[in-house]
Short mmCIF file of C-alpha atoms and ligand atoms in Angstrom, two decimals:
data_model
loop_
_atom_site.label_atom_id
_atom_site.label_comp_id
_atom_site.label_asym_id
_atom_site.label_seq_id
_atom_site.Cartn_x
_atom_site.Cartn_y
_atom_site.Cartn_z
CA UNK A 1 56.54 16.11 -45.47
CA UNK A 2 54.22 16.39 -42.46
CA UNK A 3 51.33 13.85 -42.78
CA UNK A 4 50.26 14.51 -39.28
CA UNK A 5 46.29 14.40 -39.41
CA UNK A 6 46.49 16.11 -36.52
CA UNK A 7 43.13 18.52 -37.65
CA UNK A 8 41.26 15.16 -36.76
CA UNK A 9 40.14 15.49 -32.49
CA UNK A 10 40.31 11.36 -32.27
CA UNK A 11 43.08 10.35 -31.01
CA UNK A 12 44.07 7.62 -33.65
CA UNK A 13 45.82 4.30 -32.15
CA UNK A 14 47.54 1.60 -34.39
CA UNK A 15 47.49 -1.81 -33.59
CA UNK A 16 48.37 -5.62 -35.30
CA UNK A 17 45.63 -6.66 -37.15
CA UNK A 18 45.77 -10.24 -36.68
CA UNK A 19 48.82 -11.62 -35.16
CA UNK A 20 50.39 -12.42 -31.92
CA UNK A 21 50.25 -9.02 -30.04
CA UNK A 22 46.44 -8.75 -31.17
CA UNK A 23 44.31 -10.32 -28.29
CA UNK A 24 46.37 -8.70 -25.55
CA UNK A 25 46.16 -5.35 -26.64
CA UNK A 26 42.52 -5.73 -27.22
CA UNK A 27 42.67 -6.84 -23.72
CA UNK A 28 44.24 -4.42 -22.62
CA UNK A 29 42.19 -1.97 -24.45
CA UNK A 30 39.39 -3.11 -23.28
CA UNK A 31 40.81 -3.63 -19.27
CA UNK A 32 40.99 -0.10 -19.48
CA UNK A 33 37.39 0.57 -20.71
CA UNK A 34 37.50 1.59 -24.22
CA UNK A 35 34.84 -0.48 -25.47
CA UNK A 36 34.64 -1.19 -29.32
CA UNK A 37 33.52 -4.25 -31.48
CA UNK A 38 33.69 -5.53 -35.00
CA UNK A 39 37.45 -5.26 -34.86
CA UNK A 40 37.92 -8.38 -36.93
CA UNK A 41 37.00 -7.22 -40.15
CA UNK A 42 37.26 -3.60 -39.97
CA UNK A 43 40.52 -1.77 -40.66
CA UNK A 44 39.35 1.34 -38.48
CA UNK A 45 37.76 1.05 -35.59
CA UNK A 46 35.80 4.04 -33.89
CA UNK A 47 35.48 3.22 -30.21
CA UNK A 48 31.97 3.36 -28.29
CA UNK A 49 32.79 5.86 -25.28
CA UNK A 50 36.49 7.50 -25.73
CA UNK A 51 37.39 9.97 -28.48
CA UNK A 52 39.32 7.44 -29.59
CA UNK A 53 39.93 5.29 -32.92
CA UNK A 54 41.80 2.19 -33.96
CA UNK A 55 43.77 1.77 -37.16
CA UNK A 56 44.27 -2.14 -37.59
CA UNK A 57 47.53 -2.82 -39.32
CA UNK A 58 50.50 -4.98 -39.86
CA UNK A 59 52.76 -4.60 -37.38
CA UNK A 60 55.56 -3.85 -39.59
CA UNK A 61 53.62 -0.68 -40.56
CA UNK A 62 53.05 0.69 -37.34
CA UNK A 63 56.13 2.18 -36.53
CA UNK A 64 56.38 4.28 -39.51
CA UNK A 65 52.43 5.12 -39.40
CA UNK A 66 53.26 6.47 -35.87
CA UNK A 67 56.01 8.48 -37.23
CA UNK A 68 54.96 10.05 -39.95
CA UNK A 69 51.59 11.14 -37.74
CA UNK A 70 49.18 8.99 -39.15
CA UNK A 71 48.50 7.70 -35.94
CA UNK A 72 48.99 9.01 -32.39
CA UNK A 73 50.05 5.83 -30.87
CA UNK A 74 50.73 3.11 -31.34
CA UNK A 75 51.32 -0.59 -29.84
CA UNK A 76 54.20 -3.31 -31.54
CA UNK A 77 57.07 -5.16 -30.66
CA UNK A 78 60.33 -3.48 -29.63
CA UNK A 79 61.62 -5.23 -32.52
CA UNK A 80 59.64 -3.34 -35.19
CA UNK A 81 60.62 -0.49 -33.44
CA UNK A 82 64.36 -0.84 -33.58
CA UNK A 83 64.61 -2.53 -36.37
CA UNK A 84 62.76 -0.08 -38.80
CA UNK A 85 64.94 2.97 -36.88
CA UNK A 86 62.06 5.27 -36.24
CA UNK A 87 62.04 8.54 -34.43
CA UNK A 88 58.67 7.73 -32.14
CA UNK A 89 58.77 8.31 -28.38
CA UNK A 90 58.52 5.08 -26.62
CA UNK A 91 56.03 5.14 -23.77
CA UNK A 92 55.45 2.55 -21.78
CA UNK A 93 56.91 -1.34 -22.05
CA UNK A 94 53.83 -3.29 -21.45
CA UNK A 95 55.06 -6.66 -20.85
CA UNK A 96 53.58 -9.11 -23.54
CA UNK A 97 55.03 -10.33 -26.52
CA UNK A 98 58.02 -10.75 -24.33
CA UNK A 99 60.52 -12.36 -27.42
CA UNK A 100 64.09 -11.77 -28.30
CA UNK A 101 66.38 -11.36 -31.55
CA UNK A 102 68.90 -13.57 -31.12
CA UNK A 103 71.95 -15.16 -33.26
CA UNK A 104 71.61 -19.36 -33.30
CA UNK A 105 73.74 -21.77 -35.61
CA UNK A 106 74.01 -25.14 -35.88
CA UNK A 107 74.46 -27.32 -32.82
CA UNK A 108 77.70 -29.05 -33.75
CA UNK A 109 78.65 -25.82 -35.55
CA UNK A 110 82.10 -23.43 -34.26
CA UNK A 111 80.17 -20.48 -34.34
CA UNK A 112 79.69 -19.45 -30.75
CA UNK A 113 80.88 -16.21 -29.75
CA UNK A 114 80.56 -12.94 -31.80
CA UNK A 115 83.79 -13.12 -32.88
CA UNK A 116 83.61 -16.80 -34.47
CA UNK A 117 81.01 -14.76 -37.14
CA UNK A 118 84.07 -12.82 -39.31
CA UNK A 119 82.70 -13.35 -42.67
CA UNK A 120 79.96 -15.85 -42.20
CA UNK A 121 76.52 -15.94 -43.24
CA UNK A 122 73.87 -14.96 -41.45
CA UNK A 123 70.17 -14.98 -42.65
CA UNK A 124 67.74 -12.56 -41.02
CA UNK A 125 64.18 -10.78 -41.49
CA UNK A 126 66.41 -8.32 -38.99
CA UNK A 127 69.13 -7.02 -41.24
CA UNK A 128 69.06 -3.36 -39.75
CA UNK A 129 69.45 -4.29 -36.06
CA UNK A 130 72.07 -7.58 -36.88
CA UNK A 131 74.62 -5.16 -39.10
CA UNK A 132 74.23 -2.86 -36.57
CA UNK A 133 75.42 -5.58 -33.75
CA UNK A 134 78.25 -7.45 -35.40
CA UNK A 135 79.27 -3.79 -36.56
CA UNK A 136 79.20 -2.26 -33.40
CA UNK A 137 82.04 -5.16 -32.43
CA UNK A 138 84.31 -4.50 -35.61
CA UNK A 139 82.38 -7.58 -37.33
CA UNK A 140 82.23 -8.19 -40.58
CA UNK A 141 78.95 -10.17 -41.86
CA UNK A 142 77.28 -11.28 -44.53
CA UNK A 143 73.74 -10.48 -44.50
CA UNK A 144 71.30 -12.77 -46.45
CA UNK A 145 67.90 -11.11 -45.84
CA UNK A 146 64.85 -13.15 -45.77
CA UNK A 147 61.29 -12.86 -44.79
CA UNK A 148 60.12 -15.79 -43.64
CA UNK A 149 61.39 -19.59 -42.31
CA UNK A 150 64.91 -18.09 -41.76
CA UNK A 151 65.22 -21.38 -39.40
CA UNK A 152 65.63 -23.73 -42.14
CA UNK A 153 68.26 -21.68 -43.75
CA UNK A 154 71.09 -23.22 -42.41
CA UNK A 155 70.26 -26.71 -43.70
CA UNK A 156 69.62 -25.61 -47.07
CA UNK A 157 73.16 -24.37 -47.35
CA UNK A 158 71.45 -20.58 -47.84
CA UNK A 159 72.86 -19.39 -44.54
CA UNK A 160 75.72 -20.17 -41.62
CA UNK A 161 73.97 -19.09 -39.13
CA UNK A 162 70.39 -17.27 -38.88
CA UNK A 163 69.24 -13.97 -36.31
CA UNK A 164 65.69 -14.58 -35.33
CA UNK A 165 62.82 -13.85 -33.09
CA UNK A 166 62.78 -16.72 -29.97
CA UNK A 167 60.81 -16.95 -26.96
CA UNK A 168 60.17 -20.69 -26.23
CA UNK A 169 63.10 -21.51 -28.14
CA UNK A 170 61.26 -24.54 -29.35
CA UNK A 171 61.19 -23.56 -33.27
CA UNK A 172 65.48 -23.73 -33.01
CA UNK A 173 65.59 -26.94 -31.17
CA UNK A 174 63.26 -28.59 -33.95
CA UNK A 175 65.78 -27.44 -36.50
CA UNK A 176 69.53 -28.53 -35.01
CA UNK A 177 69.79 -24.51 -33.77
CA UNK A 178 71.47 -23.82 -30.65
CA UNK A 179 71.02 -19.87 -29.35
CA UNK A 180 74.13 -18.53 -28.86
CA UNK A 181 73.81 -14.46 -27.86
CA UNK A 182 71.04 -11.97 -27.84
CA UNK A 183 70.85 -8.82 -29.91
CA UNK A 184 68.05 -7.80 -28.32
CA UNK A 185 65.64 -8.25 -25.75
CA UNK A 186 62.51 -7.23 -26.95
CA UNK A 187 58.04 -6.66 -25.39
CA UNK A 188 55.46 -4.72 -27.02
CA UNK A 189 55.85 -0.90 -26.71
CA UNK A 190 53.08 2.22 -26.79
CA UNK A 191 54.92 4.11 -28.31
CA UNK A 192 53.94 8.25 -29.75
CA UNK A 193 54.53 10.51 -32.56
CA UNK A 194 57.02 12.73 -32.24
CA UNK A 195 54.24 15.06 -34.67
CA UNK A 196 52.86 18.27 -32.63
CA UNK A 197 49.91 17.26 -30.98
CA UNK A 198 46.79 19.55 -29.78
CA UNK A 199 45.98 20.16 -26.84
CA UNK A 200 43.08 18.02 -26.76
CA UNK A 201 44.94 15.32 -28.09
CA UNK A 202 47.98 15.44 -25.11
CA UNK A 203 45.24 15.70 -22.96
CA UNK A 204 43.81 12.47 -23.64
CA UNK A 205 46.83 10.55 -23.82
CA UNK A 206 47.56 11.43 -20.30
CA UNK A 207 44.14 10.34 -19.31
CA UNK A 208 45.25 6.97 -21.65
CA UNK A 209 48.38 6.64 -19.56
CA UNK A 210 46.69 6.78 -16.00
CA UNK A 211 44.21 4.07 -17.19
CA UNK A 212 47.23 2.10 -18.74
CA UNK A 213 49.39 2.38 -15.48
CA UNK A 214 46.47 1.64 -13.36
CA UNK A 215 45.83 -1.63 -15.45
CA UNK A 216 49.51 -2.38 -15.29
CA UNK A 217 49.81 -2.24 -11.04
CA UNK A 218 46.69 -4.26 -11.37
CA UNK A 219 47.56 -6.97 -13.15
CA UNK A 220 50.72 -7.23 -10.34
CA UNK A 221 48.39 -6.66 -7.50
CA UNK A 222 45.84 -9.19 -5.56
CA UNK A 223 43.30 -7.67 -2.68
CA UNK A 224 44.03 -10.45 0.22
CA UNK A 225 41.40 -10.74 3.10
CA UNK A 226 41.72 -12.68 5.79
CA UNK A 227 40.64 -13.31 9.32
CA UNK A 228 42.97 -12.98 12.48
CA UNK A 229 43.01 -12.52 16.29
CA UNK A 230 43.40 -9.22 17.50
CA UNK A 231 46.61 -10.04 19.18
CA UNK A 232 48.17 -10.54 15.83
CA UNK A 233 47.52 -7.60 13.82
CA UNK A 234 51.29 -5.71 14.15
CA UNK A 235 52.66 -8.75 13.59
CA UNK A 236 49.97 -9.46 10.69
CA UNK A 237 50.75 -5.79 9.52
CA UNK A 238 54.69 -5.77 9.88
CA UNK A 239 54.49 -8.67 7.25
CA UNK A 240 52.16 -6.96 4.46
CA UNK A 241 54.50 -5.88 1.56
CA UNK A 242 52.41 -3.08 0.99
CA UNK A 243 52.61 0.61 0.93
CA UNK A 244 49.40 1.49 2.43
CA UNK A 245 48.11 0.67 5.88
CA UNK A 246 45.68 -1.89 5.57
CA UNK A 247 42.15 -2.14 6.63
CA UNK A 248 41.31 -3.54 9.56
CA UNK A 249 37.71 -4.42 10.39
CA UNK A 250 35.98 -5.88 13.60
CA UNK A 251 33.95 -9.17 13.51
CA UNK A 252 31.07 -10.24 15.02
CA UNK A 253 33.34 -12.78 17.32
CA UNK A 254 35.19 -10.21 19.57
CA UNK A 255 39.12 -10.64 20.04
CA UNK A 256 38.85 -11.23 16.36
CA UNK A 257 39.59 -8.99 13.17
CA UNK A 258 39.12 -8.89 9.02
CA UNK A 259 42.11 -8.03 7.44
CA UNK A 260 41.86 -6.24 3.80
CA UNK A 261 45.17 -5.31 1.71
CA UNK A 262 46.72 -5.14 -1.55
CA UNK A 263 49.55 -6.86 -2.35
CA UNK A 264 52.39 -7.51 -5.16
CA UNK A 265 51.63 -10.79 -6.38
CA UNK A 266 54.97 -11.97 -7.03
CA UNK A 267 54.89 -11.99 -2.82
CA UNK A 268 51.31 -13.71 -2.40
CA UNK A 269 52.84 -17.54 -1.76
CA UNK A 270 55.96 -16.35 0.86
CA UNK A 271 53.48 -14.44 2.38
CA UNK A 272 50.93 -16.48 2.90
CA UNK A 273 52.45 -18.93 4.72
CA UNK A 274 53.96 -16.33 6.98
CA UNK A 275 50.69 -14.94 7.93
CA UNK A 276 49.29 -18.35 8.57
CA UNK A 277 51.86 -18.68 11.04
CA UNK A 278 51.21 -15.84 12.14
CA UNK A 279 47.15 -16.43 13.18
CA UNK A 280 45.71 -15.63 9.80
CA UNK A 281 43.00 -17.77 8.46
CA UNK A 282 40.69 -17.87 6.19
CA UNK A 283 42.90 -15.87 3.54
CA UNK A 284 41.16 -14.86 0.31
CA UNK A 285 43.57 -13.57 -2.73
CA UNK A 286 41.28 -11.72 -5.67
CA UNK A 287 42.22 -10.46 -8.67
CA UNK A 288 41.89 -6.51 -9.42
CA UNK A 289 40.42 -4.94 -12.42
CA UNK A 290 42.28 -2.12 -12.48
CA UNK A 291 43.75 0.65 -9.53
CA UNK A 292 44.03 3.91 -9.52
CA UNK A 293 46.58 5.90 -6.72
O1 PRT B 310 50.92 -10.10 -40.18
P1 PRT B 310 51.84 -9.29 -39.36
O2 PRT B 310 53.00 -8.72 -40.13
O3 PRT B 310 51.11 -8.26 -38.54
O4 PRT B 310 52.44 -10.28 -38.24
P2 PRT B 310 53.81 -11.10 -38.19
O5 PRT B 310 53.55 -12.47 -38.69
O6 PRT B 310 54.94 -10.32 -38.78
O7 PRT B 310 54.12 -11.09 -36.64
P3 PRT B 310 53.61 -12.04 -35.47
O8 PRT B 310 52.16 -11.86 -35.23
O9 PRT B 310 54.15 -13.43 -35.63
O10 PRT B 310 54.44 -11.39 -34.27
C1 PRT B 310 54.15 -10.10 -33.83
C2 PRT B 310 55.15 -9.71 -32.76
O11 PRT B 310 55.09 -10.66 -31.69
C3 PRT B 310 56.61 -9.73 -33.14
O12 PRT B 310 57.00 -8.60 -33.89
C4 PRT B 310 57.28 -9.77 -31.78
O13 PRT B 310 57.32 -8.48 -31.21
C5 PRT B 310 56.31 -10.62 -30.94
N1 PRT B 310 56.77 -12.01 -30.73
C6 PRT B 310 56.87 -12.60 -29.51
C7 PRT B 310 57.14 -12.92 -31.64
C8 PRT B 310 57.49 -14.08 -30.94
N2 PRT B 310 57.29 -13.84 -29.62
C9 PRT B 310 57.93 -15.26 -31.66
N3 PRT B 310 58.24 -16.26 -31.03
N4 PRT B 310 57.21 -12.90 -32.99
C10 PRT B 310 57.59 -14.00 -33.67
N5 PRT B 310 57.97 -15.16 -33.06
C11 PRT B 310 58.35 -16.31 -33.97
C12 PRT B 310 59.83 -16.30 -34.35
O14 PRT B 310 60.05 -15.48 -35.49
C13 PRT B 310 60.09 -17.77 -34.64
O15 PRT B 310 59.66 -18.12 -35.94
O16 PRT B 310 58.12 -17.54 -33.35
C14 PRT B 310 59.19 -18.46 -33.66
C15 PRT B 310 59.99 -18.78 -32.42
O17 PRT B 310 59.17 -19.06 -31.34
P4 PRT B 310 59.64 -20.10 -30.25
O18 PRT B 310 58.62 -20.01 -29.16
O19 PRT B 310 59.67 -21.46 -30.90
O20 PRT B 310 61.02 -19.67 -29.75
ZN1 ZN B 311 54.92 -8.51 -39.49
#
């Protein structure tokens, strides 16, 4: 059946209620100036100055809701994605909620490798996407689903082994788990109905996209400024990591020039110090809203 409300012009965006990938995608909703309020205790959200609303769900729904054309977009966890086996077109990888499903047992425990798993236990709130691994090997499992606390599994006898979410890998540690191999690696997605969309509606997702992207070089860019003698600049310039030519202004103290640029951050410390050696002082490093090319 096609549920695609599709006659609506709004383009209709899911995202987690309350949960972990909830501030950062309000963040990010909002770093990219779609400005909305009373998200907290609304389930649909009609934003102030983009033809745009928000359906606030649990992010087990989403997937599906995206889908099935409920909603346009959506953002959630590679995870949910996979896991629920939806046809949705995946977007952009947005780099939060960075977590991955991974297979831990016991620390003193002979269950290591994929292969030590022939007939053992496992206990998952991932059954799809753990079958699916030990299968693809010519594993055989046994699959004890569970929805919640699958870390304490394996001291209650319930389980050999469990297949769970980790980032810090703290919540394994505090129960005698050692990780022992991912299934997969896994950040929050904006993903798309594969539903026909308007025009109107593929319209504004590209103008979504081109704010997204510009937020994303953004947040991995800094503006650097910094003051240098004339004398230096090619060398100043040869050690930029930057695409563009900088901007080079005169000062008021001749034989001297501001330098403006924008850089990868990742490269801000090793560069730095290069450019002090170079002549630069004074070097300023500011964060950047958002860019567009
Ligand atoms: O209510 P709703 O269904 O919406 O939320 P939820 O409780 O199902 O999900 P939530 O908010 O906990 O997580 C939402 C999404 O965040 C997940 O689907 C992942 O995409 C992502 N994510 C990132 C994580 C983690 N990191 C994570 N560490 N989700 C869960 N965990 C749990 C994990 O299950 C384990 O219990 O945290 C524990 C492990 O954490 P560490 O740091 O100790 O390794
Ligand atoms: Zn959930």
């Amino acid at each position: 059946m096609n549920r695609s409300l599709d006659h609506t012009t709004s383009l209709r965006i899911a995202i987690q209620k309350s949960g972990r990938l909830t501030d950062k995608t309000i963040d990010l909703l909002h770093g990219i100036g779609i400005e909305f309020d009373n998200y907290k205790r609304n389930l649909m959200v009609k934003t102030r100055n983009f033809d745009v609303e928000l359906l606030l769900l649990r992010d087990d729904d989403i997937p599906e809701y995206v889908q099935d054309g409920i909603c346009d977009l959506g953002f959630v966890g590679a995870n949910e994605v996979f896991e629920k086996n939806t046809r949705v077109n995946v977007l952009r990888g947005l780099n939060y909620g960075n977590c991955r499903l991974a297979v831990a047992s016991p620390k003193d425990s002979a269950l290591v490798n994929p292969s030590d798993f022939e007939g053992k236990k496992i206990a998952t709130s991932y059954p799809f996407l753990t079958k699916r691994f030990f299968e693809d090997q010519g594993i055989s499992i046994e699959m004890v689903e569970i929805s919640g606390a699958v870390e304490i599994t394996p001291q209650l006898h319930v389980a050999d082994a469990i297949s769970d979410l980790v980032s810090t890998g703290g919540t394994l540690k505090a129960n005698g788990l050692v990780e022992r191999f991912t299934i997969l690696e896994s950040e929050t997605k904006l993903i798309q109905t594969q539903q026909a969309l308007s025009e109107g509606k593929q319209q504004l997702i590209q103008k979504f996209l081109q704010r997204i992207d510009g937020y994303q070089t953004a947040k991995k860019s800094r503006y650097i400024l910094m003051n240098a003698p004339l004398s230096s600049v090619e060398t100043i310039k040869a050690l930029l990591p930057s695409m563009k030519s900088p901007t080079i202004m005169p000062l008021a103290e001749t034989e001297m020039v501001a330098i403006h640029s924008v850089i990868p951050y990742d490269q801000f410390w090793d560069v730095m110090e290069q450019l002090q050696d170079a002549g630069a002082s004074d070097i300023v490093m500011l964060p950047i809203e958002s860019m567009i090319a």
